[in-house]
Structure formats: C-alpha cells, structure tokens
Amino acid sequence: MIIKTKIMKLRLLTTFLFVCMSLSVAFAQMTFTLNGVTYSSVAETNAKGFTTVTLPAGTDLSGLITGVSVGGTSVNASAVTPNPTTTKLNYDELKVFTYNNKAYGFRFVEDVWFCGVFFSDCHINQGAGHDGTSQTDMADIMQNILDMNPKSEPIRFSTEGATNLVPKTSIVFCLGDIDQDKGDDGSSGEHKNFLACTAEKAKTAGIPFIFIAGNHDLSPDYWTGENGDEGIKFGLSGTGYNADAKTISAIKDNNSYWNGMGVFDENINYFTYGSYDFQPNHFTFKFKDVRFYCANSYWFQKSYNNPSIVSSAKYYAPDGVITALNTFVESHADEASVWMQHYPWLAGDDCNRWWLDQNDVGKYKTASNSSIYGSSTSGITYNNADKANELKKNPLSDIMMKAAGRTDGKVQHFSGHYHQFDNRTYNNTTNNGSSVHDYTVAAPGKTTVTNNAYVVLFKRGEGVKEVIQAQF
C-alpha cells in the first residue's frame, strides 16, 4: 500500500513537471471562489512553485470550487482542464489545472495546526521590585506577539507534520498580575493602562486575547505580616472588594467582546455558584476544537460576601466551583483540554502557601462553611506541601485527568506568578495516574531572563503538541 501511494505521488509529480516544461507557467494568477470559505483568507503560495490552499479542518472538498478567476478576471470553469468545479479534490494531493496553455498547480490541506502565545505578570508601571513593565514596553511586546515577530530566532517547530509551518498567532493569553496592586496605577482600579497596551491592540489585530487575574488583581486573604493588612476591607476604593469587582468586570467585558466577534467554537461560559457578593468567575471555552479551562488566581480562590461598616467580609470554601468544574469536565471528557491559572503547581519555594491562601507568615481567612477543600481547618503549618497536595492539588489533578488531550499521559497546564520560566510535572501523591505538566512563564519585565513568553503549537482536537520559549 505504501509503495502504491509513493508510485501514485511520483506519477502526479512527473505529470506536473511535464506540463510545466510543455507550457508557459503561471502559478499565482489563478484563484477560486469556494463554497463557504473565503479564498483570500486561506490560500498561500509556497516556495515549491504551487499554491497551497489551507482549509479549516473538516471542510468538505466535494463541491468546494464554485468559480474560477485568472489574473483577477472570472473565466468559464469549463475552459479549464480539468474543470475545477467538477473534478474530484483530495486533501494533500497535487492538482494541476491548465488554461490558455498555462499550468497552475494546487494542493489542498487541512488547517489542523494553530499557535497560542502565553505571557504573565506584566505588573504594568509597578516598578523594578515586581519586575514591572512600562506601558510602552508592553505595547511593543504585545505588537510583536500579535505579529509573531520574535526578537529571538524565528519559531521553528520540530513536531512531525509542523516542521515547515510558518507560525502565526491565533490566540494570546495573559496569566495574571496585570498591573499594580488591584489597578492602583492611575486607572482607578479599572486596569485601563494594561488594557490599552494589550487588549486594545488585540482587538485592532482581530486576534483573540484572554486574560485572567492573579493575586495582585484579586485580593488574597492577607497580603503581608502578622498584624492587619487584610485584603478585603470596607470603603476602600483602591483595594479590597471594590477593586476585585472591577477586575472581574474587566475580564468579563473583554470576554464578551470576543464572544461577540464569534471567534470561538462556543461562547465563554462561567463556573458560578451560590449567591455570594463576590466569586472569582472561572471560565471555559472551546477554540479550534480544543477546550480551554481558565481560573482567575487559582481554582480554589474563595468567594465572599462584602464587609459592612460593622462586620468583616465573610468567606466561603470553594467546594461549589470545584463541584461544578468536576460535573462539567465529566460531561466534556472527550474534548482535548488545556488548563491555566495564575499559581504554579511546583515553581517557587513558597508555592504551597499560595495554594493554602496563606500570607508570608501563614495567616489566612477561615471559611465560614465546612469544606473538603481549602485551608479552613486551623493548625495548618506555613507553606505545608503535604496539606496543599491533599486539599487542593490532588483533587484538582484528579478532575483534570478526566478530560482528553493529555501529552505522554500528562495534563497540559500553564501558569505565571513565579516570574521565571519553569517546566515541571506534578504527580498526584495518592493517585499515580494523575500527572500535570505545568509550564510556568517568566515576567516580561524580568531583566535577568532573556525570554518573556511561551509559543505553543496546538493541533485541532488534540491540544498541546510543542512549547517553545521566545522573546518578543
């Protein structure tokens, strides 16, 4: 069978070369009107002398060509040999059409590959202490990302079938800590400076941009120290619940824009539960036949009811959203999945305290309801890896493993927070079958790191195929 296929391809190539030698050749002037597809958006001429027409995956080739133009002028399809509107087309087959003694070679392929870019921790205008990035620098980085114009060497993939792919950016992600603490950057907590140099540029380019919140965007229980510095306080416009609401509003407004543009396979849907004043509003969507799961800060971020003049904020365990996530994943288990949250799984010496909602001395807010998740049980020691694994990481990895799209048996996950690149696998401590491969991305303003983003090769219906560090 393999020998026959090679012989057939050889015969086609020989025929094509013979026609080219016998006739004057004009490869680029013939174009087609396609059924349900805009030709100008899918056709590219490669360096081998024929035109490659890249079609959305699953496009039916039967009856695809409905009209023919040569040199920009419509011609009768029956005057072309063979007639493009009636000849049978096959994917990845070289097809030669002749018109007025000129030969035109075409090859039709499925668009099964696409590229995403991940960055994180811009900390717009926050200064060197947080590896902060200026608006001007971030705008330049974002434009280079959208243009797939790395300052480092051009992106070249090694995955079989994609080695000759010229990468184009299909979607961009930012994984949190988008500007100064809760928008305290001169934009009244609304993240306008971050949005101006990222989201607005993506809208202009027509390339979907998704961002999630980090711990600097949603108030944690406590920031630092033993006394006070509580995240949620009454009446403060620049911190606490007012800023949290503005962060979630900015994320939802951006998501609504891209929903309205119809760029996703289905609209973004949120994991919500209960009737709390604030909840982190994690979300999911499907893009090019790959399911993306996006958590603000992290999947176990607690909800709360706002404080009043006389009472503090009341926190609630994240059981509701975890249960909703589990139910959703079980009903979408056949879909290739990619996951993300702000917190890494393993990167950073104090990684586990964030999973336990602890500040730098171990303080946290106790959830008011009982929970099988969370640090609501008193007496958990600071940065306790065993408890973080037991209460958070093991349950989450078990849920994630129910979805398709694993690579080498591992769920593919992306995170930020650490400000440096890291690439590790978390192995469930009670279930050896649950493994999460976490790619932690560096901060763009980290001057000691030469790269600032991940370029990720995706395959439709299969998920992550290759991850490359790049500088933009």
Short mmCIF file of C-alpha atoms in Angstrom, two decimals:
data_model
loop_
_atom_site.label_atom_id
_atom_site.label_comp_id
_atom_site.label_asym_id
_atom_site.label_seq_id
_atom_site.Cartn_x
_atom_site.Cartn_y
_atom_site.Cartn_z
CA MET A 1 0.00 0.00 0.00
CA ILE A 2 2.83 2.38 0.90
CA ILE A 3 4.65 1.52 -2.35
CA LYS A 4 1.49 2.14 -4.41
CA THR A 5 0.96 5.51 -2.73
CA LYS A 6 4.52 6.56 -3.46
CA ILE A 7 4.16 5.47 -7.10
CA MET A 8 0.92 7.48 -7.45
CA LYS A 9 2.57 10.59 -5.97
CA LEU A 10 5.57 10.11 -8.26
CA ARG A 11 3.30 9.87 -11.30
CA LEU A 12 1.45 13.05 -10.28
CA LEU A 13 4.71 14.90 -9.79
CA THR A 14 6.03 13.65 -13.13
CA THR A 15 2.84 14.77 -14.86
CA PHE A 16 3.07 18.17 -13.24
CA LEU A 17 6.71 18.63 -14.27
CA PHE A 18 5.93 17.53 -17.83
CA VAL A 19 3.08 20.04 -18.09
CA CYS A 20 5.28 22.78 -16.69
CA MET A 21 8.00 22.05 -19.25
CA SER A 22 5.49 21.90 -22.12
CA LEU A 23 3.57 25.09 -21.29
CA SER A 24 4.38 28.55 -20.05
CA VAL A 25 3.86 28.50 -16.28
CA ALA A 26 1.84 30.99 -14.21
CA PHE A 27 1.24 29.74 -10.69
CA ALA A 28 -0.11 32.67 -8.77
CA GLN A 29 -2.75 34.14 -11.07
CA MET A 30 -5.49 31.51 -10.84
CA THR A 31 -7.87 31.82 -7.90
CA PHE A 32 -11.14 30.19 -6.96
CA THR A 33 -14.49 31.03 -5.45
CA LEU A 34 -15.01 28.49 -2.67
CA ASN A 35 -18.23 27.21 -1.16
CA GLY A 36 -18.45 28.55 2.41
CA VAL A 37 -14.80 29.65 2.55
CA THR A 38 -13.16 32.96 1.63
CA TYR A 39 -10.33 32.07 -0.71
CA SER A 40 -8.18 35.09 0.08
CA SER A 41 -8.04 34.11 3.75
CA VAL A 42 -6.90 30.53 3.20
CA ALA A 43 -4.64 30.42 0.15
CA GLU A 44 -0.88 30.79 0.35
CA THR A 45 1.74 30.19 -2.31
CA ASN A 46 4.75 28.28 -1.05
CA ALA A 47 8.30 28.20 -2.38
CA LYS A 48 7.86 24.93 -4.28
CA GLY A 49 6.05 26.53 -7.18
CA PHE A 50 2.43 25.67 -6.50
CA THR A 51 -0.33 27.17 -4.40
CA THR A 52 -1.26 25.56 -1.11
CA VAL A 53 -4.86 26.18 -0.10
CA THR A 54 -5.21 25.71 3.66
CA LEU A 55 -8.80 25.00 4.65
CA PRO A 56 -10.48 24.82 8.05
CA ALA A 57 -10.31 21.31 9.47
CA GLY A 58 -13.26 19.22 8.35
CA THR A 59 -14.04 21.24 5.20
CA ASP A 60 -15.91 19.11 2.67
CA LEU A 61 -13.96 19.13 -0.61
CA SER A 62 -16.98 17.91 -2.59
CA GLY A 63 -18.37 20.90 -4.48
CA LEU A 64 -15.82 23.20 -2.85
CA ILE A 65 -14.85 25.16 -6.00
CA THR A 66 -17.75 27.12 -7.48
CA GLY A 67 -15.92 29.60 -9.70
CA VAL A 68 -12.58 30.38 -11.33
CA SER A 69 -10.67 33.60 -11.95
CA VAL A 70 -7.40 34.10 -13.81
CA GLY A 71 -5.48 37.30 -13.38
CA GLY A 72 -8.41 38.71 -11.45
CA THR A 73 -10.91 38.07 -14.27
CA SER A 74 -13.66 35.48 -13.99
CA VAL A 75 -13.42 32.71 -16.61
CA ASN A 76 -15.69 29.85 -17.63
CA ALA A 77 -14.72 26.88 -15.50
CA SER A 78 -15.31 24.54 -18.45
CA ALA A 79 -12.46 26.26 -20.28
CA VAL A 80 -10.06 25.00 -17.59
CA THR A 81 -8.70 21.47 -17.81
CA PRO A 82 -9.79 19.64 -15.81
CA ASN A 83 -12.87 21.64 -14.85
CA PRO A 84 -12.19 22.73 -11.21
CA THR A 85 -15.91 22.80 -10.35
CA THR A 86 -16.45 19.16 -11.28
CA THR A 87 -13.08 17.48 -10.75
CA LYS A 88 -12.63 15.45 -7.56
CA LEU A 89 -10.34 17.02 -4.98
CA ASN A 90 -8.42 15.11 -2.32
CA TYR A 91 -6.54 16.51 0.63
CA ASP A 92 -2.76 16.69 0.24
CA GLU A 93 -2.96 15.79 -3.47
CA LEU A 94 -1.23 17.89 -6.11
CA LYS A 95 -3.78 19.01 -8.71
CA VAL A 96 -2.72 20.74 -11.96
CA PHE A 97 -5.15 22.92 -13.94
CA THR A 98 -4.39 24.35 -17.39
CA TYR A 99 -5.86 27.42 -19.04
CA ASN A 100 -4.66 29.13 -22.24
CA ASN A 101 -1.58 26.90 -22.33
CA LYS A 102 -0.56 27.85 -18.80
CA ALA A 103 -0.30 25.43 -15.88
CA TYR A 104 -1.46 26.14 -12.33
CA GLY A 105 -0.58 23.75 -9.52
CA PHE A 106 -2.69 23.47 -6.37
CA ARG A 107 -2.58 21.44 -3.20
CA PHE A 108 -5.43 21.44 -0.66
CA VAL A 109 -4.58 20.83 3.02
CA GLU A 110 -6.47 20.95 6.31
CA ASP A 111 -5.68 23.65 8.84
CA VAL A 112 -5.00 21.36 11.79
CA TRP A 113 -2.30 23.47 13.49
CA PHE A 114 -2.59 26.76 15.34
CA CYS A 115 -0.38 28.77 17.68
CA GLY A 116 -1.05 30.41 21.03
CA VAL A 117 1.21 32.75 22.99
CA PHE A 118 1.27 32.85 26.80
CA PHE A 119 2.74 35.62 28.96
CA SER A 120 2.13 36.70 32.55
CA ASP A 121 2.94 39.13 35.37
CA CYS A 122 3.17 42.35 33.38
CA HIS A 123 2.81 44.43 36.59
CA ILE A 124 2.29 47.49 34.40
CA ASN A 125 4.01 50.56 35.92
CA GLN A 126 4.74 48.72 39.18
CA GLY A 127 8.50 49.16 39.11
CA ALA A 128 11.60 47.01 39.39
CA GLY A 129 10.64 45.46 42.72
CA HIS A 130 7.94 43.49 40.94
CA ASP A 131 9.73 43.16 37.58
CA GLY A 132 7.23 45.71 36.36
CA THR A 133 6.81 46.52 32.67
CA SER A 134 6.17 50.00 31.33
CA GLN A 135 3.16 50.61 29.14
CA THR A 136 5.42 51.44 26.21
CA ASP A 137 7.47 48.25 26.55
CA MET A 138 4.40 46.09 27.00
CA ALA A 139 2.74 47.64 23.95
CA ASP A 140 5.84 46.77 21.88
CA ILE A 141 5.91 43.22 23.27
CA MET A 142 2.21 42.75 22.56
CA GLN A 143 2.52 44.01 19.00
CA ASN A 144 5.42 41.63 18.34
CA ILE A 145 3.36 38.77 19.77
CA LEU A 146 0.40 39.59 17.54
CA ASP A 147 2.69 39.83 14.52
CA MET A 148 4.57 36.65 15.56
CA ASN A 149 7.73 38.70 15.30
CA PRO A 150 10.11 37.35 17.96
CA LYS A 151 13.31 39.22 18.80
CA SER A 152 14.89 35.84 19.27
CA GLU A 153 15.34 33.39 16.42
CA PRO A 154 12.26 32.65 14.28
CA ILE A 155 9.99 30.00 15.77
CA ARG A 156 10.57 26.57 14.26
CA PHE A 157 8.61 23.55 15.41
CA SER A 158 10.01 20.02 15.49
CA THR A 159 6.66 18.20 15.77
CA GLU A 160 6.05 15.84 12.87
CA GLY A 161 3.77 17.47 10.34
CA ALA A 162 4.52 21.00 11.54
CA THR A 163 8.24 21.33 10.78
CA ASN A 164 7.56 23.55 7.75
CA LEU A 165 4.82 25.54 9.44
CA VAL A 166 5.31 29.30 9.43
CA PRO A 167 3.80 30.21 12.83
CA LYS A 168 1.02 32.78 13.01
CA THR A 169 -0.55 33.92 16.25
CA SER A 170 -4.11 32.59 16.57
CA ILE A 171 -4.78 33.41 20.25
CA VAL A 172 -2.96 35.14 23.14
CA PHE A 173 -3.21 34.56 26.90
CA CYS A 174 -2.06 36.62 29.91
CA LEU A 175 -1.99 34.67 33.16
CA GLY A 176 -2.49 37.38 35.76
CA ASP A 177 -0.83 40.14 37.82
CA ILE A 178 -1.68 42.50 35.02
CA ASP A 179 -0.71 45.84 36.61
CA GLN A 180 -0.10 47.41 40.00
CA ASP A 181 -1.96 46.09 43.01
CA LYS A 182 -5.62 45.88 42.04
CA GLY A 183 -5.38 48.54 39.36
CA ASP A 184 -3.64 51.12 41.57
CA ASP A 185 -1.77 52.53 38.57
CA GLY A 186 -3.64 55.74 37.89
CA SER A 187 -6.55 53.97 36.21
CA SER A 188 -8.88 53.93 39.24
CA GLY A 189 -8.68 50.19 39.64
CA GLU A 190 -10.06 49.51 36.17
CA HIS A 191 -6.81 48.26 34.61
CA LYS A 192 -7.05 50.77 31.76
CA ASN A 193 -3.29 51.01 31.31
CA PHE A 194 -2.93 47.25 30.96
CA LEU A 195 -5.91 47.04 28.63
CA ALA A 196 -4.62 49.85 26.42
CA CYS A 197 -1.33 48.11 25.67
CA THR A 198 -2.70 44.57 25.35
CA ALA A 199 -6.44 44.01 24.84
CA GLU A 200 -6.99 47.03 22.59
CA LYS A 201 -4.10 46.04 20.36
CA ALA A 202 -5.52 42.52 20.07
CA LYS A 203 -8.89 43.96 19.03
CA THR A 204 -7.21 46.02 16.32
CA ALA A 205 -5.38 42.92 15.06
CA GLY A 206 -8.51 40.77 15.26
CA ILE A 207 -6.66 38.14 17.30
CA PRO A 208 -8.47 36.79 20.42
CA PHE A 209 -6.87 37.83 23.71
CA ILE A 210 -7.82 36.23 27.02
CA PHE A 211 -6.52 37.33 30.41
CA ILE A 212 -7.09 36.04 33.92
CA ALA A 213 -6.47 37.59 37.33
CA GLY A 214 -3.53 36.99 39.64
CA ASN A 215 -3.08 37.59 43.35
CA HIS A 216 -2.25 41.26 42.67
CA ASP A 217 -5.56 41.63 40.81
CA LEU A 218 -7.84 39.83 43.28
CA SER A 219 -7.20 40.47 46.95
CA PRO A 220 -5.91 37.47 48.86
CA ASP A 221 -6.95 36.95 52.45
CA TYR A 222 -3.94 38.88 53.73
CA TRP A 223 -1.02 40.49 52.00
CA THR A 224 1.93 40.50 54.39
CA GLY A 225 2.77 40.49 58.07
CA GLU A 226 1.28 39.32 61.29
CA ASN A 227 -0.93 42.32 62.03
CA GLY A 228 -3.68 43.56 59.75
CA ASP A 229 -3.10 44.13 56.04
CA GLU A 230 -6.32 42.28 55.41
CA GLY A 231 -7.25 42.06 51.74
CA ILE A 232 -10.97 42.87 51.97
CA LYS A 233 -11.91 45.97 53.94
CA PHE A 234 -14.93 48.21 53.87
CA GLY A 235 -14.94 51.50 51.97
CA LEU A 236 -11.58 51.42 50.23
CA SER A 237 -11.82 52.20 46.51
CA GLY A 238 -8.27 51.21 45.54
CA THR A 239 -8.14 47.88 47.35
CA GLY A 240 -10.45 45.19 48.60
CA TYR A 241 -13.79 44.17 47.21
CA ASN A 242 -14.34 47.29 45.07
CA ALA A 243 -11.18 46.60 43.08
CA ASP A 244 -11.93 42.88 42.92
CA ALA A 245 -15.28 43.66 41.31
CA LYS A 246 -13.59 45.94 38.78
CA THR A 247 -11.05 43.26 37.89
CA ILE A 248 -13.74 40.66 37.24
CA SER A 249 -15.71 43.26 35.28
CA ALA A 250 -12.67 43.99 33.07
CA ILE A 251 -12.19 40.28 32.40
CA LYS A 252 -15.87 39.76 31.60
CA ASP A 253 -16.02 42.82 29.33
CA ASN A 254 -13.04 41.53 27.36
CA ASN A 255 -14.57 38.05 27.14
CA SER A 256 -17.89 39.50 25.99
CA TYR A 257 -16.15 41.36 23.20
CA TRP A 258 -14.60 38.18 21.81
CA ASN A 259 -17.86 36.27 22.28
CA GLY A 260 -19.49 38.95 20.15
CA MET A 261 -16.85 38.58 17.45
CA GLY A 262 -17.78 34.91 17.01
CA VAL A 263 -14.17 33.72 17.07
CA PHE A 264 -14.76 30.75 19.39
CA ASP A 265 -16.37 27.40 18.69
CA GLU A 266 -18.73 28.28 21.53
CA ASN A 267 -19.11 31.30 23.77
CA ILE A 268 -17.19 31.63 27.03
CA ASN A 269 -19.10 30.09 29.95
CA TYR A 270 -18.52 30.79 33.63
CA PHE A 271 -18.36 28.46 36.63
CA THR A 272 -20.62 30.24 39.10
CA TYR A 273 -22.40 29.01 42.18
CA GLY A 274 -24.33 30.35 45.14
CA SER A 275 -25.37 33.98 45.71
CA TYR A 276 -22.17 35.49 47.09
CA ASP A 277 -21.28 39.14 46.56
CA PHE A 278 -18.00 38.11 45.01
CA GLN A 279 -16.80 34.94 43.34
CA PRO A 280 -13.76 34.53 41.10
CA ASN A 281 -15.74 33.59 37.97
CA HIS A 282 -13.50 30.99 36.41
CA PHE A 283 -14.47 30.17 32.84
CA THR A 284 -14.13 27.83 29.89
CA PHE A 285 -14.46 27.99 26.11
CA LYS A 286 -13.68 25.97 23.02
CA PHE A 287 -11.40 27.29 20.28
CA LYS A 288 -10.42 25.40 17.13
CA ASP A 289 -11.70 22.15 18.64
CA VAL A 290 -9.64 22.49 21.85
CA ARG A 291 -11.22 23.12 25.28
CA PHE A 292 -9.56 25.82 27.44
CA TYR A 293 -10.13 25.96 31.21
CA CYS A 294 -9.20 29.32 32.77
CA ALA A 295 -9.03 30.04 36.52
CA ASN A 296 -8.67 33.52 37.98
CA SER A 297 -5.83 33.40 40.51
CA TYR A 298 -6.44 29.67 41.11
CA TRP A 299 -9.32 27.23 41.05
CA PHE A 300 -9.72 27.28 44.84
CA GLN A 301 -10.00 31.06 45.26
CA LYS A 302 -12.62 31.62 47.97
CA SER A 303 -15.85 33.56 47.42
CA TYR A 304 -17.04 36.09 49.97
CA ASN A 305 -19.84 38.42 50.97
CA ASN A 306 -18.78 42.06 51.18
CA PRO A 307 -17.92 43.67 54.52
CA SER A 308 -20.08 46.36 56.05
CA ILE A 309 -19.38 49.21 58.43
CA VAL A 310 -19.87 46.88 61.38
CA SER A 311 -18.78 43.48 60.04
CA SER A 312 -15.89 41.92 58.16
CA ALA A 313 -16.11 40.07 54.88
CA LYS A 314 -17.49 36.55 55.19
CA TYR A 315 -15.52 33.92 53.25
CA TYR A 316 -16.79 30.66 51.78
CA ALA A 317 -14.99 27.50 50.80
CA PRO A 318 -14.62 26.81 47.05
CA ASP A 319 -16.48 23.49 47.06
CA GLY A 320 -19.24 24.82 44.83
CA VAL A 321 -17.00 25.81 41.93
CA ILE A 322 -14.92 22.62 42.22
CA THR A 323 -18.07 20.51 42.11
CA ALA A 324 -19.34 22.49 39.10
CA LEU A 325 -15.98 22.04 37.39
CA ASN A 326 -16.00 18.31 38.00
CA THR A 327 -19.52 17.95 36.61
CA PHE A 328 -18.62 19.95 33.53
CA VAL A 329 -15.40 18.03 32.83
CA GLU A 330 -17.18 14.69 33.16
CA SER A 331 -19.71 15.78 30.53
CA HIS A 332 -16.93 17.04 28.20
CA ALA A 333 -14.40 14.29 28.83
CA ASP A 334 -13.88 13.56 25.13
CA GLU A 335 -12.61 17.08 24.39
CA ALA A 336 -8.90 17.86 24.27
CA SER A 337 -8.20 20.23 27.16
CA VAL A 338 -5.65 22.90 28.08
CA TRP A 339 -5.62 24.42 31.56
CA MET A 340 -4.33 27.59 33.17
CA GLN A 341 -4.30 29.51 36.44
CA HIS A 342 -2.02 32.14 37.94
CA TYR A 343 -0.39 29.97 40.61
CA PRO A 344 2.19 27.35 39.56
CA TRP A 345 1.96 23.76 40.68
CA LEU A 346 5.52 23.47 41.89
CA ALA A 347 7.62 26.52 40.91
CA GLY A 348 8.77 28.72 43.78
CA ASP A 349 9.93 27.98 47.31
CA ASP A 350 6.69 29.36 48.76
CA CYS A 351 4.41 27.85 46.12
CA ASN A 352 2.28 25.87 48.56
CA ARG A 353 1.39 28.78 50.84
CA TRP A 354 -0.48 30.37 47.94
CA TRP A 355 -2.46 27.18 47.41
CA LEU A 356 -3.32 27.36 51.13
CA ASP A 357 -4.33 31.07 50.97
CA GLN A 358 -1.54 31.90 53.44
CA ASN A 359 0.39 35.14 53.55
CA ASP A 360 4.13 35.33 54.24
CA VAL A 361 3.69 34.40 57.91
CA GLY A 362 0.92 31.85 57.41
CA LYS A 363 -2.17 33.96 58.16
CA TYR A 364 -5.39 33.24 56.26
CA LYS A 365 -9.10 33.79 56.50
CA THR A 366 -11.14 30.82 57.69
CA ALA A 367 -14.08 29.83 55.50
CA SER A 368 -17.39 30.10 57.31
CA ASN A 369 -18.69 26.80 55.94
CA SER A 370 -17.31 23.29 56.22
CA SER A 371 -15.25 22.07 53.31
CA ILE A 372 -13.36 19.11 51.97
CA TYR A 373 -11.07 21.65 50.25
CA GLY A 374 -9.20 24.67 51.47
CA SER A 375 -7.19 25.86 54.43
CA SER A 376 -10.26 26.37 56.58
CA THR A 377 -9.03 23.84 59.13
CA SER A 378 -6.99 25.52 61.84
CA GLY A 379 -3.46 24.46 62.60
CA ILE A 380 -2.04 24.09 59.07
CA THR A 381 1.63 24.98 59.21
CA TYR A 382 3.14 27.59 56.93
CA ASN A 383 3.76 26.52 53.32
CA ASN A 384 2.77 22.92 54.10
CA ALA A 385 3.28 20.91 50.90
CA ASP A 386 1.51 17.82 52.19
CA LYS A 387 -1.65 19.79 53.04
CA ALA A 388 -1.56 21.72 49.76
CA ASN A 389 -1.33 18.42 47.92
CA GLU A 390 -4.04 16.73 49.96
CA LEU A 391 -6.58 19.56 49.98
CA LYS A 392 -6.01 21.21 46.62
CA LYS A 393 -3.59 19.69 44.14
CA ASN A 394 -4.65 16.05 44.32
CA PRO A 395 -8.42 16.75 43.97
CA LEU A 396 -7.84 19.18 41.10
CA SER A 397 -5.46 16.90 39.20
CA ASP A 398 -7.96 14.04 39.51
CA ILE A 399 -10.63 16.23 37.89
CA MET A 400 -8.29 17.41 35.16
CA MET A 401 -7.27 13.87 34.28
CA LYS A 402 -10.87 13.08 33.30
CA ALA A 403 -10.50 15.23 30.17
CA ALA A 404 -8.83 14.23 26.91
CA GLY A 405 -5.85 15.96 25.34
CA ARG A 406 -3.05 14.68 27.55
CA THR A 407 0.52 14.53 26.25
CA ASP A 408 2.52 11.50 27.37
CA GLY A 409 -0.25 10.88 29.89
CA LYS A 410 0.05 14.35 31.44
CA VAL A 411 -2.47 17.17 31.56
CA GLN A 412 -1.08 20.33 29.92
CA HIS A 413 -1.17 23.41 32.18
CA PHE A 414 0.19 26.98 32.07
CA SER A 415 0.87 29.33 34.98
CA GLY A 416 2.65 32.54 35.98
CA HIS A 417 3.35 34.14 39.40
CA TYR A 418 6.93 32.87 39.73
CA HIS A 419 8.35 35.48 37.29
CA GLN A 420 10.75 32.90 35.87
CA PHE A 421 10.45 30.01 33.44
CA ASP A 422 9.84 26.63 34.97
CA ASN A 423 8.80 23.31 33.48
CA ARG A 424 7.79 20.56 35.91
CA THR A 425 5.35 17.71 36.39
CA TYR A 426 3.15 17.41 39.45
CA ASN A 427 2.42 13.78 40.30
CA ASN A 428 -0.66 13.17 42.41
CA THR A 429 0.53 11.84 45.79
CA THR A 430 -2.36 9.37 46.17
CA ASN A 431 -3.14 8.54 42.53
CA ASN A 432 -0.14 7.70 40.40
CA GLY A 433 -2.29 8.03 37.28
CA SER A 434 -2.79 11.80 37.73
CA SER A 435 0.03 13.98 36.41
CA VAL A 436 0.04 17.65 35.46
CA HIS A 437 2.74 19.12 33.23
CA ASP A 438 2.95 22.77 34.29
CA TYR A 439 4.70 25.39 32.12
CA THR A 440 5.41 28.48 34.23
CA VAL A 441 6.16 31.59 32.17
CA ALA A 442 8.58 34.39 33.10
CA ALA A 443 7.58 38.03 33.65
CA PRO A 444 8.20 40.34 30.67
CA GLY A 445 9.97 42.83 32.94
CA LYS A 446 12.34 40.24 34.44
CA THR A 447 15.64 41.65 33.20
CA THR A 448 17.65 38.56 34.15
CA VAL A 449 15.55 36.39 31.81
CA THR A 450 16.15 36.62 28.08
CA ASN A 451 12.73 35.26 27.04
CA ASN A 452 9.29 36.51 28.04
CA ALA A 453 6.63 34.20 26.57
CA TYR A 454 5.73 30.69 25.53
CA VAL A 455 4.79 29.98 21.92
CA VAL A 456 2.57 26.89 21.94
CA LEU A 457 1.77 24.68 18.99
CA PHE A 458 -1.74 23.24 19.15
CA LYS A 459 -3.37 20.61 16.98
CA ARG A 460 -7.10 20.72 16.43
CA GLY A 461 -8.90 18.15 18.53
CA GLU A 462 -5.66 17.04 20.22
CA GLY A 463 -4.34 20.03 22.19
CA VAL A 464 -0.75 20.96 23.04
CA LYS A 465 1.95 19.50 20.80
CA GLU A 466 5.00 21.67 21.46
CA VAL A 467 6.03 24.53 23.77
CA ILE A 468 8.87 26.95 22.94
CA GLN A 469 10.30 29.88 24.94
CA ALA A 470 10.60 33.09 22.96
CA GLN A 471 11.44 36.76 23.38
CA PHE A 472 9.13 39.36 21.83
#
